[in-house]
XYZ file of C-alpha atoms in Angstrom:
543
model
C 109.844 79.387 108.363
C 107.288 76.835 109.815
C 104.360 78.048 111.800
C 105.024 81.939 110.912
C 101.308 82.240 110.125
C 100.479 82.187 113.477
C 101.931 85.266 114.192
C 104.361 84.035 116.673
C 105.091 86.065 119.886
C 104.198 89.258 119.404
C 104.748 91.028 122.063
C 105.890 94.447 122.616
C 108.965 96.235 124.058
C 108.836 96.851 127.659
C 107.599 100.247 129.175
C 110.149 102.865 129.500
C 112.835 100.858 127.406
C 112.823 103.141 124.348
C 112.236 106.630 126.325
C 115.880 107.196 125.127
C 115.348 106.531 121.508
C 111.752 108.507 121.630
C 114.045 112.358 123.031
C 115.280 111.621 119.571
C 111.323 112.241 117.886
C 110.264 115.956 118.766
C 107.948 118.486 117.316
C 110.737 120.989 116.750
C 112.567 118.740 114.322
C 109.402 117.328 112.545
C 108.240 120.887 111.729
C 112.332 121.694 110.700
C 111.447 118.952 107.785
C 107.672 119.854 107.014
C 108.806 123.578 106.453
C 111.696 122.498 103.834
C 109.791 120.009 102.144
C 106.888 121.826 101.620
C 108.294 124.995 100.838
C 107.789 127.039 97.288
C 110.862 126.066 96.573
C 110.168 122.690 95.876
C 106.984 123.439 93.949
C 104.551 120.906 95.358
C 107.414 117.906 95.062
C 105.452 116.552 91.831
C 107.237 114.223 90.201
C 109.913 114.435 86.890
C 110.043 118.514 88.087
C 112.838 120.658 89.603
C 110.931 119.847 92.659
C 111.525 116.276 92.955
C 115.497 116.440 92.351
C 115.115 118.946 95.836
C 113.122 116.385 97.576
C 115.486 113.412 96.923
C 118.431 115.395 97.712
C 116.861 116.211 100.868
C 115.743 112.712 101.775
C 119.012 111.176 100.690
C 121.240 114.177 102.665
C 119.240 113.103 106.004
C 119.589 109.900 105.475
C 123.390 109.795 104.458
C 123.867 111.983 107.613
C 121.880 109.640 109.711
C 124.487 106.796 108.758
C 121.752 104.815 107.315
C 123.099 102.397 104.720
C 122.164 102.799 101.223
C 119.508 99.864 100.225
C 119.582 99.605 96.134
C 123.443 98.765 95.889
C 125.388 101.381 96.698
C 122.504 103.897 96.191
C 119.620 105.160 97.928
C 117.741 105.482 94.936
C 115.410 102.730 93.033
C 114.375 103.857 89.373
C 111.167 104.156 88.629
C 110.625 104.648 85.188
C 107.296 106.766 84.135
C 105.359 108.199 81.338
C 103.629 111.759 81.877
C 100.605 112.890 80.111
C 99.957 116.497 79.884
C 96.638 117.521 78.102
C 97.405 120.175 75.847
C 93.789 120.873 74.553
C 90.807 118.920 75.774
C 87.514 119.414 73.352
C 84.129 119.007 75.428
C 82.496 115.794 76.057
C 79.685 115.788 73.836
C 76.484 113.253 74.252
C 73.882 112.914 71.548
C 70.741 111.279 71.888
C 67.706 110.704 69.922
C 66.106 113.775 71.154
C 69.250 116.194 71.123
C 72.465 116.704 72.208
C 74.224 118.526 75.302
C 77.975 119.323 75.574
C 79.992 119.713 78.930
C 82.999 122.138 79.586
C 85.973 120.727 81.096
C 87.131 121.580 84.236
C 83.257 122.722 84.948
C 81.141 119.753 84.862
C 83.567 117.093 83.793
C 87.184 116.062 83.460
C 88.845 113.602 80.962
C 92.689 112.513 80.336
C 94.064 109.811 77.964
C 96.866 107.644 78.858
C 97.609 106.615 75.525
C 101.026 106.872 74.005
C 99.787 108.688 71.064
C 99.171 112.377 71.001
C 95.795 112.804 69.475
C 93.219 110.805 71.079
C 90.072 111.057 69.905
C 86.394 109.100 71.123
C 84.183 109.739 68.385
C 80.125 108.468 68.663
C 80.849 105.539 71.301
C 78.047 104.231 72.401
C 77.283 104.442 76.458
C 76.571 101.874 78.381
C 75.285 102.437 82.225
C 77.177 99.351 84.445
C 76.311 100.658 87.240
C 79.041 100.246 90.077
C 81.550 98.597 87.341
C 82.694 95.533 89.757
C 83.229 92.131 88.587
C 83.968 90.436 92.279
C 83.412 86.563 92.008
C 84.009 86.517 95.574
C 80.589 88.546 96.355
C 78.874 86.722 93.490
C 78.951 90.009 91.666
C 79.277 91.122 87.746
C 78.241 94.289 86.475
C 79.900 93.372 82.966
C 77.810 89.611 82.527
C 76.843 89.082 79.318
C 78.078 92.456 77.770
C 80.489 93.156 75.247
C 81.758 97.053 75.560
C 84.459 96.806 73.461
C 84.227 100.377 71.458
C 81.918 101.624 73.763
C 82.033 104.005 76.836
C 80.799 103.256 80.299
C 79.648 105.259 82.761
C 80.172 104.113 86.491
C 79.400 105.043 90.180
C 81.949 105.776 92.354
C 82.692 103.557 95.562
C 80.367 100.274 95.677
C 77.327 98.876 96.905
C 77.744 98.399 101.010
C 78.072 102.046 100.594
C 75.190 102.699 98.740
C 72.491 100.385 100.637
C 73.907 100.512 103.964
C 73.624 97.115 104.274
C 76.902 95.316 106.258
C 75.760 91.988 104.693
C 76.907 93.260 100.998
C 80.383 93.735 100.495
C 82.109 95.558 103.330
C 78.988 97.635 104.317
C 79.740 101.086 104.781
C 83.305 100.453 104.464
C 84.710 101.150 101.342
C 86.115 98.129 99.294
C 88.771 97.929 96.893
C 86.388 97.583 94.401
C 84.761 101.337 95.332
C 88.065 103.244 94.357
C 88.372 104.801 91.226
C 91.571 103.371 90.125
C 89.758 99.355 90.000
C 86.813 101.171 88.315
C 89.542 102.088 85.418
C 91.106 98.626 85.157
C 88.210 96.321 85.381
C 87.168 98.945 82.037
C 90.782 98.663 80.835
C 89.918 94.710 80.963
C 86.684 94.776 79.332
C 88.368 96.584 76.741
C 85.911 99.590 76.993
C 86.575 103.093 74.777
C 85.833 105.709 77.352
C 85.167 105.118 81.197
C 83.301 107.930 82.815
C 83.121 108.080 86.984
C 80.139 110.103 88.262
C 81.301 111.925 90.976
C 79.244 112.263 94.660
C 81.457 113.927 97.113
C 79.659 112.054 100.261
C 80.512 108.661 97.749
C 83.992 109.698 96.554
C 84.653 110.658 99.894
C 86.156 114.331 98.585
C 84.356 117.308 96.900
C 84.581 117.998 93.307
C 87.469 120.518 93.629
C 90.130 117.441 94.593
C 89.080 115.690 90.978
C 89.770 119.027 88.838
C 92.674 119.431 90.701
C 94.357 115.778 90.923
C 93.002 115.355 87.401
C 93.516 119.032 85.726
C 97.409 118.591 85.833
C 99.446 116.103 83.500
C 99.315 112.790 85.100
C 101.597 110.018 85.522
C 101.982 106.627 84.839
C 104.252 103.654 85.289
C 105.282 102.882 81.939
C 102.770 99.510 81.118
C 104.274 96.749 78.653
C 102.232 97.831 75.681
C 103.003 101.632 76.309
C 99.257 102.137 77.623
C 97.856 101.012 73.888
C 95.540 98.486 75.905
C 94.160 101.775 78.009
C 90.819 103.607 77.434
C 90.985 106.451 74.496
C 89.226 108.486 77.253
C 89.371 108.452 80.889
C 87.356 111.160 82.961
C 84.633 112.085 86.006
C 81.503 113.574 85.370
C 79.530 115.748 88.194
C 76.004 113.869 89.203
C 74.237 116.594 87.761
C 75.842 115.870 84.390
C 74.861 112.052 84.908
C 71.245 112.903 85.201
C 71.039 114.939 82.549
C 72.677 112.626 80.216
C 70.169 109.935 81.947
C 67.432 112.205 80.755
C 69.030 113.029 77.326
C 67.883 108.988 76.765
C 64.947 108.563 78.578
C 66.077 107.000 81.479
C 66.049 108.247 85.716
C 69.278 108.264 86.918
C 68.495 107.972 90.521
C 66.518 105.681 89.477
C 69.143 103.518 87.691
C 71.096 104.342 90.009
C 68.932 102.637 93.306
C 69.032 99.805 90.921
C 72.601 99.358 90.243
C 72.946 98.772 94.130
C 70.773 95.243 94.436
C 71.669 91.984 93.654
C 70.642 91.310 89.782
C 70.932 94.294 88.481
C 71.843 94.255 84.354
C 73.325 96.934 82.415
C 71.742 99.184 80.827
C 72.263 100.541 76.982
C 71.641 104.107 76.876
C 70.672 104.788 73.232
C 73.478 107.753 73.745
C 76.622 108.210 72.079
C 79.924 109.959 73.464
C 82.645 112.351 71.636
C 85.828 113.947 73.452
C 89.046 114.471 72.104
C 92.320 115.018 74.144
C 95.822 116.264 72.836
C 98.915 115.332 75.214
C 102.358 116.381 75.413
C 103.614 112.697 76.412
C 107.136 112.146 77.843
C 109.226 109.480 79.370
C 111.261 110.056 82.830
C 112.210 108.474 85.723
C 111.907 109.050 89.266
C 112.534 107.195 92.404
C 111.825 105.956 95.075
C 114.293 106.511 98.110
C 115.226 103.217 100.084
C 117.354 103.774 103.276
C 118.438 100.362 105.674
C 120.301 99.421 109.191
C 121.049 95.750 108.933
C 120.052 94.013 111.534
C 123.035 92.588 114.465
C 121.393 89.055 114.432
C 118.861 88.733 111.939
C 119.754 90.865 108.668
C 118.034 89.390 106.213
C 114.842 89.635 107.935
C 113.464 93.005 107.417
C 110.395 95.568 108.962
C 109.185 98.334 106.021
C 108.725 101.685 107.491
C 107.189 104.090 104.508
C 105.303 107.320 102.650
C 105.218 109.090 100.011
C 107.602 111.880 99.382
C 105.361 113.775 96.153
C 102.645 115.629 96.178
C 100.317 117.644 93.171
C 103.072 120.319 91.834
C 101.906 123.024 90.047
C 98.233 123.389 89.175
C 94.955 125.562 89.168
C 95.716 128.587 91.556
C 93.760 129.165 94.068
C 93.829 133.276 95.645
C 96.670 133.752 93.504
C 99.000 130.762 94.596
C 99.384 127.816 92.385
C 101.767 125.553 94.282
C 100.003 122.212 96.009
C 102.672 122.095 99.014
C 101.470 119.143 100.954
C 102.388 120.134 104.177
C 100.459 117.641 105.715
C 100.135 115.284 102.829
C 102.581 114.005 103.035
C 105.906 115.911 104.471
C 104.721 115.310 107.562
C 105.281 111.559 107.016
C 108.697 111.908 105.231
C 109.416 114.145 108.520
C 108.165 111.372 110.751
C 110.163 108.591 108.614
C 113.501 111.142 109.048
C 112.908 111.185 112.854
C 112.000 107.778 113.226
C 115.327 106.647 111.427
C 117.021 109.001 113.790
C 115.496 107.347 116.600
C 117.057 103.188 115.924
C 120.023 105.475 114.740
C 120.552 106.326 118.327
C 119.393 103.289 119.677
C 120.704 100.070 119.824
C 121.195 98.544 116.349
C 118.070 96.164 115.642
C 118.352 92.194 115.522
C 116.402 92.535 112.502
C 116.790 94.997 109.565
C 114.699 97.747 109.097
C 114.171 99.486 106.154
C 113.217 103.065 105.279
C 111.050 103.795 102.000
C 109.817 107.046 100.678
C 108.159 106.311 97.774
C 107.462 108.652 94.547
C 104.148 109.141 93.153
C 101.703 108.112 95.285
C 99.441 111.460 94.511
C 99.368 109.592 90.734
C 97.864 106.064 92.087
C 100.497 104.941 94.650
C 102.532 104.371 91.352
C 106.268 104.482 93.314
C 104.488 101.590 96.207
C 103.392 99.916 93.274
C 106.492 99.600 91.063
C 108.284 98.586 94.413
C 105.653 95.834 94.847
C 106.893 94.418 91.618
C 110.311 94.778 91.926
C 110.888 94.661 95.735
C 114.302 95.547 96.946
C 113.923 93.191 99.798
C 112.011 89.506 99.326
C 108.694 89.600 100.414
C 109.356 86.102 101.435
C 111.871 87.921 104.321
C 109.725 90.670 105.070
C 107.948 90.784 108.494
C 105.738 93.439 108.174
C 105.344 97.037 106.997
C 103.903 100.575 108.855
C 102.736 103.830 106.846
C 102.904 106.929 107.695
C 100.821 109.439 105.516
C 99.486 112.692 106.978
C 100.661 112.844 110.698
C 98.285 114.647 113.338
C 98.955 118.412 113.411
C 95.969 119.115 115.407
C 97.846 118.402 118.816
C 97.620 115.035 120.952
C 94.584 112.712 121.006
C 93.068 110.525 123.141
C 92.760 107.835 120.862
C 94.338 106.297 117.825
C 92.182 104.850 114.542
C 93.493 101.773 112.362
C 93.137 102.564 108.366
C 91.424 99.558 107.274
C 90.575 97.466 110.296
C 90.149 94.358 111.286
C 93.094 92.851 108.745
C 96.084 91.749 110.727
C 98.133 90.670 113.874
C 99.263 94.445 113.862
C 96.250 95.635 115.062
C 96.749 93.506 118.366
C 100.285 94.927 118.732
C 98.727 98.410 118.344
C 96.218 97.539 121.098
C 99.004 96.623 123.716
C 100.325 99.529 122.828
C 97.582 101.837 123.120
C 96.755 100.491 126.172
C 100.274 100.929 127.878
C 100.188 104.554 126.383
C 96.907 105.662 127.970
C 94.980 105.338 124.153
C 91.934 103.799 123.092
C 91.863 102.353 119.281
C 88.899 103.382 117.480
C 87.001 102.352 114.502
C 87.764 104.664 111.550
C 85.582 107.483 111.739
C 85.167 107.280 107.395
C 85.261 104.102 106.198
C 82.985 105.060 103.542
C 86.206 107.342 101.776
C 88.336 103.608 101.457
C 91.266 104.656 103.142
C 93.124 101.363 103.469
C 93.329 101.298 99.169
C 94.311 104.792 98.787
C 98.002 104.739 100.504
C 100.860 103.138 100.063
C 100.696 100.393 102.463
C 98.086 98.122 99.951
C 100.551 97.553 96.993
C 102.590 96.033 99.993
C 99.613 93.786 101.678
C 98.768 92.837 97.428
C 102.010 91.293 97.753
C 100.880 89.309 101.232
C 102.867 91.414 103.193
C 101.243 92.399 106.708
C 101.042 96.333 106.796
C 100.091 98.914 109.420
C 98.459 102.519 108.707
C 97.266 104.339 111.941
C 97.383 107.402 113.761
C 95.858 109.344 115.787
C 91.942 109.437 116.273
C 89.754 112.680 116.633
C 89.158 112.870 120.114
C 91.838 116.249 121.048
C 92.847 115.942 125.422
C 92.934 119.844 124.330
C 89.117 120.386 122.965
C 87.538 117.227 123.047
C 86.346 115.270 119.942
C 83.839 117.184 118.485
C 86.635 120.299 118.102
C 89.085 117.034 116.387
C 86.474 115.715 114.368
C 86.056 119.771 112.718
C 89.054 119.984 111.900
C 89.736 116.978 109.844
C 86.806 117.905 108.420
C 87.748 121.164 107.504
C 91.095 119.842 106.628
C 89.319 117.447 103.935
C 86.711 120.444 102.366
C 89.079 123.497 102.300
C 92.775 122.111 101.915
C 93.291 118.507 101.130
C 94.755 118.662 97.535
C 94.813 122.505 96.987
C 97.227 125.030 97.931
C 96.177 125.463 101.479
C 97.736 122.731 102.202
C 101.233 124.363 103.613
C 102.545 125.018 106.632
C 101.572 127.143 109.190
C 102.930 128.239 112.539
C 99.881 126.825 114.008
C 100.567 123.591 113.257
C 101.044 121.543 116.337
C 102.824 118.509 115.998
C 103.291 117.620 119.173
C 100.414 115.268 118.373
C 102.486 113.826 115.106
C 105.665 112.801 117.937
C 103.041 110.083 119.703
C 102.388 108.728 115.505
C 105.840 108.821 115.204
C 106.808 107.103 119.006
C 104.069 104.686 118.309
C 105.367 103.234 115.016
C 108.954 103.352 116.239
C 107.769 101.145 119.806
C 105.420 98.431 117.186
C 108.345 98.250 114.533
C 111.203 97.927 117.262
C 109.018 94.974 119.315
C 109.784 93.722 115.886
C 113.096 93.972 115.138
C 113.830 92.895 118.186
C 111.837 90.106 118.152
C 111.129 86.404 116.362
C 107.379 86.759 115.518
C 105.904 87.223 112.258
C 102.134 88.715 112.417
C 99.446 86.955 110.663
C 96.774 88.293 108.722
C 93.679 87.253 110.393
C 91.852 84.353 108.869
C 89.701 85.755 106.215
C 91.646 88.548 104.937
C 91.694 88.810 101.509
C 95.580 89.081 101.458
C 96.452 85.650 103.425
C 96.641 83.210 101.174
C 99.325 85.571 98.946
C 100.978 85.559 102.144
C 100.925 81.801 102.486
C 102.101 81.296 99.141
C 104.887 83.922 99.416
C 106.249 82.472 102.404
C 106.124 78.541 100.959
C 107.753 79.608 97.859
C 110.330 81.764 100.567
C 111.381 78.715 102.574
């Protein structure tokens, strides 16, 4: 294992080899999948429903047919056990100051959940604190909990962090969304503090999605893996409140939320006790259930116990507030498109030669819930992390048609990225920058729970610039894509889909993971990454 930090010859396979293996990728089968799997039939593939015994049957049948080898014992199938949470009744939230009070509907200006194990959950007077972008990140020299104790007490937050709010590329990652900008950190760093209540205030340009995705990814019952203590550690109350409901609460004690808000962004800032107190009450229907993830292998000819990850997520929303009458979330794009490009791409080494090294296919559960399935495989990986090379993720494949270019999720962490250069460049692409860093891509799929664990992992695709329409026509639709369907209904299929732009994902990931397979290097993540010294401790311990 010596020297495999230095991301040993890379290189990739040569021009023309795999033209064989890519007649096996086409649009006509990827659409095939994306129609079954996002079908009414199988109710938006949420989770513990009728609709996720359809989905792994599915998966697994391809698979089986494929000749793939099962990769949890003799099964395809890893358990991951869950807890659900469905709000029966949820009272308003209710904020009383020394000048009045104001109440705020659910669904309207605010959501809240509890992922408690009890039933009744109740937040009763808690006092609020403002900690402004709720990030303790020793490594920026930054604590917005220092010198507070908010045990009891409910804090309210801003959503992403602040390089996003200032602009400024010398203060955290810039405009780049960190992991300390996503929502889910904002819940356990509370979780930690041992805070009461949490409350996010949504900005759609800051959250990177309109107010519509929050009601409807947080408006259904919600998952969880189940957590040692049975979630008795978690907040009573959990929730997002629109900006206008921040301000007003701001006023309700005196204070400027914009303001504050400015404020929370510099170096220095201190919390700020708002002489307010918070009451909501949530009744759940709790439940325990498994589901699974789907794990799928061909063992390598020289090399089997080395092994390259190809994944996605298989689940989407299920069932939730209709929309025009229809009330199933189908994820056409997000993310059947990647299980279809995982089933073609397994077709592909299927009719190729076998690989030197093993690859492994993983279509996780629950990713729509917090990349929960990723996560639980993170922690109980089916393959050591030691002997794994690298990973690739495919979530939400191009249906716009082919691109010029091709955009890295996350940029500028690993030896991937130069493999995806060589290829772009022998494939007539350019790589661009992502075009929304601000929205945190890289910790919102499944391919961090992987890199958490030091394991090098790829998410790209194509860019925005259309050969078709050019890249101001690309750049509308994903757009339009992100304000009208993302997480609602709309997202199902549609005859004019064209995937044809979704085969060159597909080819692409099949040419990087083959150079791979078929080779001896192990990519690096480049010096300063936040995931290489897990790396260098995984593959020490490994040896």
């Amino acid at each position: 294992m010596r020297g495999l930090l230095l991301g040993t010859a890379l290189t990739l396979v040569p021009a023309g080899w795999a033209l064989a293996q890519h007649a096996a990728i086409t649009a006509e089968d990827l659409t095939e999948h994306v129609k079954v799997l996002s079908a009414d039939a199988f109710e938006g593939r949420k989770p513990g429903t009728a609709g996720e015994q359809k989905t792994l049957d599915y998966i697994t049948a391809q698979f089986r047919a494929l000749g793939l080898e099962p990769a949890v014992g003799d099964s395809y199938l890893q358990r991951v056990p869950m807890v659900e949470f469905a709000g029966v009744s949820r009272s308003p939230l209710t904020v009383k100051g020394p000048d009045g009070a104001k109440s705020y509907d659910f669904v309207t200006r605010m959501v809240t959940v509890s992922r408690r194990p009890e039933p009744e959950q109740a937040l009763t007077d808690s006092e609020v604190v403002f900690v402004g972008y709720g990030i303790v990140a020793p490594e920026y020299g930054w604590n917005d909990y220092a010198g507070l104790d908010v045990r009891g007490k409910t804090v309210v937050v801003l959503v992403n962090d602040p390089g996003f709010a200032t602009q400024d590329p010398a203060l955290f990652n810039g405009n780049a969304m960190t992991w300390y900008g996503r929502w889910p950190y904002k819940y356990e760093e509370a979780e930690r503090q041992g805070a009461a209540g949490v409350l996010i205030v949504h900005e759609t340009k800051a959250a990177g999605y309109p107010w519509t995705v929050v009601v409807n990814s947080w408006s259904v019952p919600k998952l969880d893996l189940v957590p040692p203590d049975g979630g008795k550690s978690r907040p009573v109350i959990q929730g997002w409140v629109q900006q206008d409901v921040a301000r007003e609460m701001f006023s309700l004690a005196g204070q400027d939320f914009d303001a504050l808000a400015k404020s929370a962004a510099q170096r220095g800032f201190k919390p700020v006790p708002l002489k307010l107190t918070a009451s909501a009450a949530v009744t759940n229907k709790v439940r325990t259930f498994d589901s699974y993830n789907v794990v799928a292998k061909l063992t390598g000819s020289k090399r089997p116990d080395e092994v390259v990850l190809v994944g996605g997520h298989w689940d989407h929303l299920g069932r939730g507030p209709a929309m025009d009458g229809d009330d199933i979330y189908n994820g056409a794009m997000d993310n059947a498109s990647g299980i279809a490009g995982l089933i073609e791409m397994a077709e592909a080494y299927v009719k190729g030669k076998r690989p030197e090294r093993t690859i492994a296919f993983i279509a996780y559960t629950a990713e729509e819930q917090g990349l929960l399935g990723s996560e639980y495989y993170a922690m109980n990986p089916v393959f050591p992390p030691s002997r794994t090379v690298a990973g690739f993720n495919l979530d939400g494949l191009n249906p716009f048609g082919p691109m010029r270019d091709v955009v890295v999720t996350g940029a500028g962490k690993s030896e991937l990225e130069d493999l995806l250069a060589r290829w772009a460049a022998d494939n007539g692409k350019v790589v661009k920058p992502e075009p929304f860093p601000e929205r945190g891509g890289y910790y919102r799929s499944d391919h961090f729970p992987l890199a958490k664990i030091g394991i090098p992992t790829l998410s790209a695709g194509a860019g925005m610039d259309s050969v078709a329409h050019g890249e101001a026509w690309g750049r509308a639709q994903a757009e339009e894509f992100t304000r009208l369907r993302y997480h609602t209904p709309k997202d199902e299929w549609s005859p004019d889909m064209d995937l044809t732009g979704a085969v060159d994902d597909v080819r692409m990931v099949y040419d990087m993971s083959r150079s791979l397979t078929d080779g001896t290097g192990w990519p690096a993540w480049y010096k300063g990454a936040e995931f290489r010294a897990i790396r260098e401790t995984s593959l020490k311990e490994g040896r």
